[in-house]
Amino acid sequence: MLTAIVGINWGDEGKGRMVDLLSSDYDIVVRYQGGNNAGHTVVNERGKFILNLLPSGILRPETVNVMGPGMVIDIEHLCGEIGRLREQGIEISPEHLKISDRATICMPYHKLLDCLEEDRLGDAKFGSTRRGIAPVYADKYMKKAFRMGDLLHMDEIFERLPAILEWKNLTIHKGYGAPEVQFEDIKNWLIQYGTPLLPYITDTTAYLDTAAEADKKIMFEAQLGIMRDIDFGIYPYTSSSSTIAGYAPVGAGIPGRKLDCSIGILKAYSSCVGEGPFTCELFGEKGDELREAGGEYGAATGRPRRVGGFDVVASRYGARIQGATYIALTKLDVLSYLPKLPVCVAYEVNGERTENFPQGKALTDAKPIYEYMDGFMTDISGCRTKEELPEKALEYIAYIEKAVGCPIKYVSVGPEREQYITMF
Ligand code: GDP
């Protein structure tokens, strides 16, 4: 049984909370893309844990966690993350954590390049997380990156490294004018942070293939929503990896196997962090109230997120691209203060109405067409069954189901583990 759990929106859909809830049914949890540029907080009976790189099954001793070939791994960050979890009493062993020998290493010079470029851009900056993600994916496709499996033969890395550094210093030193990256520094870094990880590095493709053959339950955990996908998102305001369910078997290392199920996480309204087109954005008092009600402030930075009503155009597109089998609708409780629920039903592009999600200039120029549905004006955070939900909330859920063209199986009505409803 192969299941992907993916975001249908711009991110911050509440994936962390749903993965934590649903992963208990799975034998193996796999991260298949991205690096430490995002992450989530999981709160359970053992405490509060921040995960950036490790799959969220790491908190359950009986779950095997795999970091797939599609990932980019900053080994210094990973050592730190493992260390912090150990301090909190979480046991981490090679039986319980497996790192693909094909995953790419995010080096200190990737992080440096990310920072140098953001600083150079000044006011025009992209809002990069400065973790080196775009530079390391660029090197991967330039075929000038190192992989986790290379750490098993460090001498070979040290042979290749001078030529790579010569090339990197053309940009870092000669281009940006920063001090040259030194061979000894990178060598020591690789030894310091690579050595403790050696027991975890393995051929995860063979492991997962055998597990899939034995009918183990495998969950692929995405980071970031569809709108941040490098191909299908709001390019260039995207991440540098494929966040879509279709990429999950590839990034996980078993491209020949097909997904049985794709669970799409969809928020009952919209939010977007950082720059880029966000057609359904609500401004002024309406936006402020929704932001406040949903607590829409960046987890790490406290930066206010942009917010909007439910966006039918973007969500239908998201559900299709993700091939969602069914949906988990999150944060419905947040809308309980609204007498009228704003829904962005279509976009206007060049004076014409469209229900198809545009890209490029058409997306930048798009204006929202809003309609309003009756609100439910009741606190639903205590509801645990479909029958307990007010009629107007059920109408809203049914409307979204029809508009997006995908059944809603779970409705989340609060951040706590048990605050959800199974609809069928
Ligand atoms: P991710 O980036 O998609 O993993 O999203 P997060 O895990 O950061 O979730 C966003 C925030 O919403 C977190 O603070 C969650 O605790 C909170 N949250 C998740 N689901 C719900 C819900 O149904 N209702 C409310 N009120 N908060 C929720």
CSV table of C-alpha atoms and ligand atoms in Angstrom, one decimal, residues 11-17 39-41 305 330-334 412-415 419, ligand 1:
chain,number,residue,atom,x,y,z
A,11,GLY,CA,1.8,25.3,1.9
A,12,ASP,CA,0.9,25.6,5.6
A,13,GLU,CA,-2.2,23.6,5.0
A,14,GLY,CA,-1.7,21.6,8.2
A,15,LYS,CA,0.2,18.7,6.6
A,16,GLY,CA,2.3,18.2,9.7
A,17,ARG,CA,-0.8,17.7,11.8
A,39,GLY,CA,9.4,21.8,8.3
A,40,HIS,CA,6.7,21.3,10.9
A,41,THR,CA,6.1,21.2,14.5
A,305,ARG,CA,1.0,35.5,6.1
A,330,THR,CA,-8.2,21.6,7.6
A,331,LYS,CA,-8.9,24.6,9.8
A,332,LEU,CA,-12.7,24.7,9.1
A,333,ASP,CA,-13.1,25.9,12.8
A,334,VAL,CA,-11.3,29.1,11.9
A,412,SER,CA,-10.0,19.0,10.9
A,413,VAL,CA,-11.6,21.3,13.4
A,414,GLY,CA,-8.6,22.1,15.6
A,415,PRO,CA,-4.8,21.6,16.0
A,419,GLN,CA,-9.9,17.3,16.7
B,1,GDP,P1,2.2,22.4,7.1
B,1,GDP,O1,3.2,23.5,6.8
B,1,GDP,O2,1.3,22.1,6.0
B,1,GDP,O3,2.8,21.2,7.8
B,1,GDP,O4,1.3,23.1,8.2
B,1,GDP,P2,1.5,23.2,9.8
B,1,GDP,O5,1.7,21.8,10.3
B,1,GDP,O6,2.5,24.3,10.0
B,1,GDP,O7,0.1,23.7,10.2
B,1,GDP,C1,-0.3,25.0,10.2
B,1,GDP,C2,-0.8,25.4,11.6
B,1,GDP,O8,-2.2,25.2,11.7
B,1,GDP,C3,-0.2,24.7,12.8
B,1,GDP,O9,0.0,25.7,13.8
B,1,GDP,C4,-1.3,23.7,13.3
B,1,GDP,O10,-1.2,23.5,14.6
B,1,GDP,C5,-2.5,24.5,12.9
B,1,GDP,N1,-3.7,23.6,12.5
B,1,GDP,C6,-3.6,22.5,11.8
B,1,GDP,N2,-4.9,22.0,11.6
B,1,GDP,C7,-5.7,22.9,12.2
B,1,GDP,C8,-7.2,23.0,12.4
B,1,GDP,O11,-7.9,22.1,11.9
B,1,GDP,N3,-7.7,24.0,13.1
B,1,GDP,C9,-6.9,25.0,13.7
B,1,GDP,N4,-7.4,25.9,14.4
B,1,GDP,N5,-5.5,24.9,13.6
B,1,GDP,C10,-5.0,23.9,12.9
